[in-house]
Short mmCIF file of C-alpha atoms and ligand atoms in Angstrom, two decimals:
data_model
loop_
_atom_site.label_atom_id
_atom_site.label_comp_id
_atom_site.label_asym_id
_atom_site.label_seq_id
_atom_site.Cartn_x
_atom_site.Cartn_y
_atom_site.Cartn_z
CA MET A 1 94.27 118.42 73.22
CA VAL A 2 93.03 115.31 74.96
CA ALA A 3 89.33 115.36 75.78
CA PRO A 4 88.69 115.12 79.56
CA LEU A 5 87.06 111.96 80.72
CA PRO A 6 83.42 112.26 81.48
CA SER A 7 82.07 112.24 85.24
CA TYR A 8 79.00 111.42 86.63
CA GLU A 9 77.16 113.51 89.35
CA VAL A 10 76.35 111.62 92.55
CA VAL A 11 73.78 113.16 94.89
CA SER A 12 73.68 110.65 97.82
CA ALA A 13 75.06 107.25 98.80
CA LYS A 14 73.65 104.59 101.23
CA GLY A 15 74.90 101.21 101.94
CA ILE A 16 76.79 100.13 98.90
CA ARG A 17 74.82 102.22 96.47
CA LEU A 18 75.69 105.61 94.86
CA LYS A 19 72.78 107.60 93.59
CA LEU A 20 73.28 109.72 90.36
CA LYS A 21 71.42 113.09 89.72
CA ASP A 22 69.03 111.15 87.14
CA GLY A 23 67.98 108.84 89.90
CA THR A 24 69.96 105.81 88.62
CA GLU A 25 71.66 103.75 91.38
CA LEU A 26 74.92 102.05 91.03
CA VAL A 27 76.36 99.23 93.09
CA ASP A 28 79.62 100.62 94.11
CA GLY A 29 82.63 98.22 93.43
CA MET A 30 85.26 100.71 94.41
CA ALA A 31 84.33 101.82 97.94
CA SER A 32 85.55 105.26 97.09
CA TRP A 33 89.08 104.30 96.42
CA TRP A 34 88.94 101.37 98.93
CA CYS A 35 88.02 103.63 101.90
CA ALA A 36 84.13 102.86 102.49
CA ILE A 37 84.68 99.52 104.17
CA HIS A 38 81.49 99.64 105.79
CA GLY A 39 79.29 101.12 103.13
CA TYR A 40 78.07 104.77 103.01
CA ASN A 41 75.71 106.75 105.48
CA HIS A 42 76.27 104.20 108.22
CA PRO A 43 74.03 105.05 111.38
CA GLU A 44 76.72 104.36 113.64
CA LEU A 45 79.38 106.40 111.78
CA ASN A 46 77.21 109.21 111.29
CA ARG A 47 76.28 109.19 115.12
CA ALA A 48 80.07 109.15 116.00
CA ILE A 49 80.78 112.31 113.85
CA THR A 50 77.60 114.23 114.76
CA ASP A 51 78.05 113.52 118.43
CA GLN A 52 81.62 114.84 118.29
CA LEU A 53 80.32 117.83 116.40
CA GLU A 54 78.32 118.79 119.33
CA SER A 55 81.53 119.15 121.58
CA MET A 56 84.14 120.36 119.31
CA ALA A 57 84.82 120.12 115.53
CA HIS A 58 88.50 121.01 115.80
CA VAL A 59 91.32 122.31 118.18
CA MET A 60 95.00 122.52 117.79
CA PHE A 61 96.96 119.43 118.90
CA GLY A 62 100.14 121.33 120.13
CA GLY A 63 100.11 121.70 123.87
CA ILE A 64 96.66 120.35 123.84
CA THR A 65 95.35 116.62 123.77
CA HIS A 66 91.85 115.29 123.38
CA ALA A 67 89.96 112.12 124.13
CA PRO A 68 89.16 111.23 120.44
CA ALA A 69 92.79 111.27 119.64
CA VAL A 70 93.86 109.31 122.61
CA ARG A 71 91.01 106.84 122.28
CA LEU A 72 91.80 106.27 118.51
CA ALA A 73 95.68 105.97 119.21
CA GLN A 74 94.73 103.30 121.91
CA ALA A 75 92.56 101.30 119.57
CA LEU A 76 95.12 101.32 116.74
CA ILE A 77 97.94 100.13 119.22
CA ASP A 78 95.67 97.45 120.24
CA ILE A 79 94.80 96.04 116.89
CA THR A 80 98.19 96.63 115.03
CA PRO A 81 101.25 94.31 115.53
CA ARG A 82 102.40 94.40 119.16
CA SER A 83 105.68 96.34 118.77
CA LEU A 84 103.99 99.27 117.27
CA GLN A 85 103.20 101.41 120.40
CA HIS A 86 103.50 105.09 119.07
CA VAL A 87 101.03 107.06 116.84
CA PHE A 88 101.38 110.10 114.91
CA PHE A 89 98.41 111.53 113.16
CA SER A 90 98.21 113.34 109.81
CA ASP A 91 95.77 114.37 107.21
CA SER A 92 96.25 112.01 104.38
CA GLY A 93 98.01 108.75 103.45
CA SER A 94 100.78 110.57 101.44
CA VAL A 95 101.45 112.70 104.48
CA SER A 96 101.69 109.72 106.64
CA VAL A 97 104.39 108.24 104.21
CA GLU A 98 106.31 111.50 104.39
CA VAL A 99 105.95 111.38 108.19
CA ALA A 100 107.38 107.72 108.03
CA ILE A 101 110.34 108.68 105.85
CA LYS A 102 111.05 111.56 108.19
CA MET A 103 111.00 109.44 111.05
CA ALA A 104 113.54 107.07 109.62
CA ILE A 105 115.99 109.88 108.54
CA GLN A 106 115.82 111.48 111.85
CA PHE A 107 116.06 108.38 113.73
CA TRP A 108 119.40 107.55 112.14
CA GLY A 109 120.49 111.11 112.38
CA ALA A 110 120.13 110.84 116.17
CA GLN A 111 122.06 107.70 116.18
CA ASP A 112 124.91 109.47 114.59
CA LYS A 113 124.43 107.63 111.32
CA PRO A 114 123.25 110.49 108.93
CA HIS A 115 124.80 108.45 106.28
CA LYS A 116 121.76 106.20 106.41
CA SER A 117 119.66 108.58 104.27
CA ARG A 118 118.59 106.87 101.29
CA LEU A 119 115.59 104.63 100.83
CA MET A 120 115.25 101.20 99.31
CA THR A 121 111.85 99.91 97.65
CA VAL A 122 110.52 97.79 95.02
CA LEU A 123 109.39 98.57 91.52
CA GLY A 124 105.51 98.72 91.03
CA GLY A 125 104.89 100.56 94.18
CA TYR A 126 102.53 103.55 95.02
CA HIS A 127 102.95 105.43 98.07
CA GLY A 128 101.11 108.76 97.51
CA ASP A 129 101.49 112.00 95.54
CA THR A 130 103.71 114.30 97.60
CA PHE A 131 107.26 114.42 96.78
CA GLY A 132 108.83 112.29 99.33
CA ALA A 133 106.20 109.61 98.68
CA MET A 134 106.63 110.08 94.78
CA GLY A 135 110.27 109.22 95.56
CA VAL A 136 109.41 105.60 96.24
CA CYS A 137 106.59 105.19 93.76
CA ASP A 138 107.11 103.15 90.58
CA PRO A 139 109.26 105.46 88.38
CA ILE A 140 106.93 104.62 85.33
CA ASN A 141 103.65 103.36 86.69
CA GLY A 142 103.63 105.71 89.68
CA MET A 143 102.06 108.55 87.65
CA HIS A 144 105.02 110.78 88.51
CA GLU A 145 107.39 110.45 85.44
CA ARG A 146 107.11 114.18 84.83
CA PHE A 147 108.86 114.97 88.18
CA ARG A 148 111.63 112.37 87.93
CA ALA A 149 114.36 115.15 87.69
CA VAL A 150 113.78 116.59 91.23
CA LEU A 151 113.14 113.36 93.00
CA PRO A 152 115.76 111.87 95.12
CA ASN A 153 117.70 108.84 93.88
CA HIS A 154 116.70 106.07 95.82
CA VAL A 155 117.38 102.22 95.31
CA PHE A 156 114.76 100.32 93.41
CA LEU A 157 114.65 96.51 93.30
CA PRO A 158 112.64 94.40 90.67
CA ARG A 159 109.11 93.93 91.63
CA PRO A 160 108.72 90.70 93.60
CA GLU A 161 107.63 88.27 91.06
CA THR A 162 106.65 85.15 93.24
CA ARG A 163 103.00 85.15 93.61
CA PHE A 164 100.91 85.11 96.76
CA ASN A 165 100.78 81.54 97.75
CA GLU A 166 104.03 80.29 96.21
CA PRO A 167 107.41 79.51 97.57
CA LEU A 168 109.97 82.23 96.92
CA LEU A 169 111.60 82.15 93.53
CA LYS A 170 115.35 82.15 93.75
CA ARG A 171 115.68 85.48 91.70
CA ASP A 172 113.38 87.30 94.26
CA ARG A 173 115.49 86.00 97.00
CA ASP A 174 118.75 86.72 95.31
CA SER A 175 117.57 90.43 94.35
CA LEU A 176 116.82 91.14 97.95
CA GLU A 177 120.06 89.66 99.39
CA GLN A 178 122.30 91.41 96.80
CA ALA A 179 120.55 94.82 97.40
CA PHE A 180 121.10 94.56 101.19
CA GLU A 181 124.50 93.44 100.92
CA SER A 182 125.33 96.29 98.44
CA HIS A 183 123.41 99.23 99.85
CA SER A 184 122.51 98.70 103.44
CA ASN A 185 125.21 101.08 104.86
CA GLU A 186 123.39 104.04 103.21
CA ILE A 187 119.77 102.88 103.60
CA ALA A 188 117.51 104.54 106.28
CA ALA A 189 114.49 102.38 105.66
CA PHE A 190 113.00 99.85 103.19
CA VAL A 191 109.48 101.19 102.08
CA VAL A 192 106.97 98.74 100.89
CA GLU A 193 103.24 97.79 100.42
CA PRO A 194 102.99 94.42 102.16
CA ILE A 195 101.53 91.65 99.93
CA VAL A 196 99.49 93.68 97.74
CA GLN A 197 100.83 96.47 95.51
CA GLY A 198 97.73 98.59 94.79
CA ALA A 199 97.59 101.59 92.46
CA GLY A 200 101.10 100.70 91.13
CA GLY A 201 99.60 97.49 89.58
CA MET A 202 97.18 95.58 91.55
CA TRP A 203 99.92 92.91 92.16
CA PHE A 204 99.82 90.22 94.99
CA TYR A 205 103.08 88.77 96.04
CA SER A 206 104.55 85.99 98.23
CA ARG A 207 104.47 86.27 101.97
CA GLU A 208 107.91 84.70 102.06
CA TYR A 209 109.19 87.69 100.21
CA LEU A 210 107.91 89.90 102.91
CA ALA A 211 109.21 87.50 105.78
CA LEU A 212 112.80 87.43 104.21
CA LEU A 213 112.57 91.20 103.78
CA ARG A 214 111.89 91.59 107.52
CA GLU A 215 114.67 89.17 108.23
CA LEU A 216 117.23 91.20 106.05
CA CYS A 217 115.97 94.62 107.52
CA THR A 218 116.70 93.26 110.98
CA HIS A 219 120.02 91.80 109.87
CA TYR A 220 121.43 94.82 108.33
CA ASP A 221 119.72 97.37 110.48
CA VAL A 222 117.58 99.11 108.02
CA LEU A 223 113.93 100.16 109.27
CA LEU A 224 110.98 98.42 107.80
CA ILE A 225 108.29 100.89 106.65
CA ALA A 226 104.99 99.12 105.88
CA ASP A 227 102.52 101.14 103.79
CA GLU A 228 99.48 99.53 104.86
CA ILE A 229 97.23 102.49 103.48
CA ALA A 230 95.40 100.27 101.02
CA THR A 231 95.97 96.84 102.71
CA GLY A 232 94.89 97.72 106.32
CA PHE A 233 91.51 96.97 108.13
CA GLY A 234 91.00 93.53 106.62
CA ARG A 235 90.98 94.14 102.93
CA THR A 236 93.43 91.31 102.17
CA GLY A 237 91.68 88.78 104.46
CA GLU A 238 94.06 89.58 107.38
CA LEU A 239 93.62 92.70 109.65
CA PHE A 240 96.95 93.87 108.30
CA ALA A 241 98.73 92.49 105.29
CA CYS A 242 101.77 92.16 107.51
CA ASP A 243 99.83 89.44 109.30
CA HIS A 244 100.01 87.19 106.31
CA ALA A 245 103.86 86.75 106.98
CA GLY A 246 103.62 87.03 110.77
CA ILE A 247 106.02 90.11 110.69
CA GLU A 248 106.07 93.39 112.52
CA PRO A 249 107.37 96.53 110.69
CA ASP A 250 109.20 99.19 112.47
CA VAL A 251 106.81 101.81 110.92
CA MET A 252 103.25 101.48 109.73
CA CYS A 253 101.32 103.82 107.64
CA LEU A 254 97.60 103.67 107.84
CA GLY A 255 94.97 105.67 105.91
CA LYS A 256 92.28 104.89 103.37
CA GLY A 257 89.78 102.65 105.42
CA LEU A 258 90.87 104.25 108.70
CA THR A 259 87.71 106.51 109.01
CA GLY A 260 85.45 104.21 107.09
CA GLY A 261 85.68 106.45 104.21
CA TYR A 262 84.28 109.57 106.13
CA MET A 263 87.16 111.98 106.26
CA SER A 264 90.64 112.34 105.38
CA LEU A 265 92.88 111.01 108.21
CA ALA A 266 95.94 109.02 108.52
CA ALA A 267 98.33 107.50 111.03
CA THR A 268 101.94 106.52 111.28
CA LEU A 269 102.63 103.95 114.00
CA THR A 270 106.13 103.12 115.30
CA THR A 271 107.97 101.17 117.85
CA GLY A 272 109.36 102.18 121.30
CA ARG A 273 112.84 101.90 119.73
CA VAL A 274 112.21 104.31 116.81
CA ALA A 275 110.16 106.67 119.11
CA MET A 276 112.69 106.84 121.93
CA GLY A 277 115.50 107.42 119.33
CA LEU A 278 113.71 110.40 117.90
CA SER A 279 113.15 111.78 121.22
CA GLN A 280 116.98 112.06 121.65
CA ASP A 281 116.98 114.38 118.83
CA GLY A 282 115.59 117.50 120.25
CA GLY A 283 112.66 115.61 121.69
CA VAL A 284 110.20 115.77 118.74
CA LEU A 285 109.59 114.70 115.20
CA MET A 286 110.22 117.51 112.96
CA HIS A 287 106.61 117.56 111.51
CA GLY A 288 103.51 119.16 112.72
CA PRO A 289 100.33 119.18 110.58
CA THR A 290 97.74 122.15 111.31
CA PHE A 291 94.74 119.82 111.48
CA MET A 292 96.66 116.97 113.19
CA ALA A 293 94.32 114.50 114.73
CA ASN A 294 91.08 116.43 113.92
CA PRO A 295 88.71 115.42 116.52
CA LEU A 296 85.76 114.65 113.97
CA ALA A 297 88.00 112.38 111.90
CA CYS A 298 89.32 110.76 115.15
CA ALA A 299 85.81 110.12 116.42
CA VAL A 300 84.62 108.61 113.13
CA ALA A 301 87.74 106.50 112.88
CA ARG A 302 87.36 105.13 116.29
CA ALA A 303 83.76 104.18 115.60
CA SER A 304 84.84 102.57 112.32
CA VAL A 305 87.56 100.42 113.93
CA ASP A 306 85.06 99.44 116.67
CA LEU A 307 82.50 98.53 114.07
CA LEU A 308 85.09 96.51 112.18
CA ILE A 309 86.32 94.62 115.19
CA ALA A 310 82.83 93.90 116.49
CA SER A 311 81.91 92.48 113.04
CA ASP A 312 82.77 89.17 111.48
CA TRP A 313 84.98 90.97 109.03
CA LYS A 314 87.03 87.92 108.23
CA LYS A 315 84.27 85.91 107.00
CA ALA A 316 82.72 88.85 105.16
CA VAL A 317 85.97 89.30 103.38
CA ALA A 318 86.56 85.63 102.88
CA ASP A 319 83.08 85.14 101.46
CA ILE A 320 83.75 88.14 98.96
CA GLY A 321 86.87 86.64 97.96
CA ILE A 322 85.51 83.06 97.29
CA GLN A 323 82.63 84.58 95.17
CA LEU A 324 85.05 86.88 93.22
CA ASP A 325 87.47 83.93 92.58
CA ASN A 326 84.54 81.79 91.31
CA GLU A 327 82.98 84.46 89.14
CA LEU A 328 86.13 85.99 87.66
CA LYS A 329 88.00 82.67 87.12
CA GLY A 330 86.25 81.94 84.10
CA LEU A 331 87.06 85.34 82.68
CA THR A 332 90.48 84.21 81.22
CA ASN A 333 88.67 83.68 77.90
CA PRO A 334 88.21 87.14 76.39
CA PRO A 335 91.34 87.51 74.34
CA ALA A 336 92.03 91.03 75.83
CA VAL A 337 92.57 89.37 79.25
CA ASN A 338 95.95 88.49 80.47
CA ASP A 339 95.62 87.56 84.10
CA VAL A 340 92.96 87.21 86.71
CA ARG A 341 93.76 87.27 90.28
CA THR A 342 91.98 87.67 93.64
CA LEU A 343 92.86 88.04 97.24
CA GLY A 344 90.68 88.84 100.23
CA ALA A 345 88.12 91.38 99.06
CA VAL A 346 90.12 92.39 95.94
CA GLY A 347 89.32 91.02 92.39
CA VAL A 348 91.55 92.01 89.57
CA ILE A 349 91.45 91.38 85.68
CA GLU A 350 94.60 92.44 83.86
CA THR A 351 94.22 92.97 80.22
CA HIS A 352 97.26 93.00 77.62
CA ASN A 353 96.55 96.64 76.67
CA PRO A 354 95.31 99.83 78.46
CA VAL A 355 91.60 99.73 78.48
CA PRO A 356 89.53 102.65 77.06
CA VAL A 357 88.40 104.14 80.43
CA ALA A 358 85.64 106.31 79.13
CA GLU A 359 83.86 103.53 77.04
CA LEU A 360 84.18 100.91 79.65
CA GLN A 361 82.98 103.27 82.39
CA ARG A 362 79.78 103.82 80.22
CA VAL A 363 79.30 99.90 79.90
CA PHE A 364 79.61 99.66 83.63
CA VAL A 365 77.16 102.58 84.60
CA ASP A 366 74.66 101.21 82.02
CA ALA A 367 74.98 97.87 83.85
CA GLY A 368 74.15 99.66 87.15
CA THR A 369 77.62 99.50 88.76
CA TRP A 370 80.62 101.78 89.61
CA ILE A 371 83.85 100.24 88.56
CA ARG A 372 86.81 102.65 87.78
CA PRO A 373 89.36 100.91 85.61
CA PHE A 374 92.83 102.29 85.22
CA SER A 375 95.81 101.44 82.78
CA ASN A 376 95.25 97.69 81.97
CA LEU A 377 93.38 96.86 85.15
CA VAL A 378 89.76 96.45 85.78
CA TYR A 379 89.34 95.59 89.45
CA VAL A 380 86.79 95.73 92.17
CA MET A 381 87.58 96.40 95.98
CA PRO A 382 83.85 96.73 97.21
CA PRO A 383 82.54 97.43 100.80
CA TYR A 384 82.62 94.50 103.19
CA ILE A 385 78.75 94.73 103.56
CA THR A 386 78.32 93.55 99.79
CA GLU A 387 75.67 91.00 99.43
CA PRO A 388 76.31 88.03 96.91
CA ARG A 389 73.67 89.18 94.61
CA ASP A 390 75.14 92.81 94.31
CA LEU A 391 78.72 91.13 93.99
CA SER A 392 77.39 89.20 91.01
CA SER A 393 76.16 92.53 89.34
CA LEU A 394 79.83 93.63 89.66
CA THR A 395 81.41 90.58 88.14
CA SER A 396 78.60 90.39 85.47
CA ALA A 397 79.53 94.09 84.53
CA MET A 398 83.20 93.23 84.37
CA ARG A 399 82.42 90.20 82.14
CA LEU A 400 80.23 92.37 79.92
CA GLY A 401 82.85 95.05 79.66
CA LEU A 402 85.73 92.67 78.97
CA GLY A 403 83.60 90.97 76.17
CA ALA A 404 83.23 94.34 74.64
CA LEU A 405 86.82 95.06 74.24
C1 PLP B 1 96.16 105.77 98.56
C2 PLP B 1 97.66 105.36 98.89
C3 PLP B 1 98.37 106.25 99.38
C4 PLP B 1 98.13 107.79 99.26
O1 PLP B 1 97.17 108.14 100.19
P1 PLP B 1 96.34 109.53 100.20
O2 PLP B 1 95.29 109.48 101.27
O3 PLP B 1 95.81 109.41 98.72
O4 PLP B 1 97.30 110.64 100.09
C5 PLP B 1 99.62 105.78 99.80
N1 PLP B 1 100.01 104.43 99.72
C6 PLP B 1 99.23 103.56 99.31
C7 PLP B 1 99.63 102.17 99.49
C8 PLP B 1 97.96 104.04 98.87
O5 PLP B 1 97.00 103.07 98.44
#
């Protein structure tokens, strides 16, 4: 039997600090799986949720509508690429990916093209833990190898190898073009994390790849689903990662940072074309979550979006990025390190071998930080309000941890 990893009891959280039961305070480098973009216990977010609680915590969203949902939908339509005009709310990122996939399949069915029912994606992706989403995760890194036998057989392309700011490599261009040529007739949608592959390997790839992908999707009539669950709301230096390439997807999934880390909520946005196409198919999308558009979650999400847009988030993220780059760049020395890369408020150190998580975690906690490595990746994605001094604590802890390997 494998011993379970130790866990640390948190009793409260404020700003960028987590407080443990023994009183220890940790600078949080993870933003609770990348969600708490404004930090914890934020007075404005607290107020939004408690105000909403006074009027109603929840009400069904069938045959009923309410202002928190409508206001949030409008705010999302206002800040996402222009062609995205329709919003479907669900409870978590994984479900928003299920919804996106169902939109695509149902859309083509309604256009009398039911043969367009497979998906295309790239290796190294992560889209969630439910079955539809698992089907487009990396077959090996995606944590779902165990379930391979019951997952649908989608088309996987190699991971885009061209790095973020580099011109597109020929092999990336060829693999995309060939895949569309061979498979586009049977493909409903291409599912992709734009620019940053998150939980599948913390990999940053070229904006030219994304731009070419958009072109090919349009040319071959394949819907483009951009999973911005990790990248949305400024994390990569643009409000949405699609903005790096100036592209508009047909469907966009949002989650994680949507409520500023307060509650589970996700949204799937789509274009007028897809929404109208779906409406021809019995009038509705065949999906109806019980807790759809929960008012508490919508209220806090709206407050989080307002807070972000009113702030100078672009400078905050850029400043974090510059400092991460400066302080992590020198870390290529420890023999354990294979690659160092940063983009926006994301700093990643890739090691040659998987790291001993429990031991490293201890080193980080003893250094007064919360950094959760996985596989061969030690990375930080801190709240945007992180001050330079606290960011230095995170990078020093990383240096310490990697030196100890
Ligand atoms: C986290 C994540 C998901 C899944 O979201 P959950 O809320 O955990 O279901 C899907 N796609 C990406 C890119 C993610 O980072």
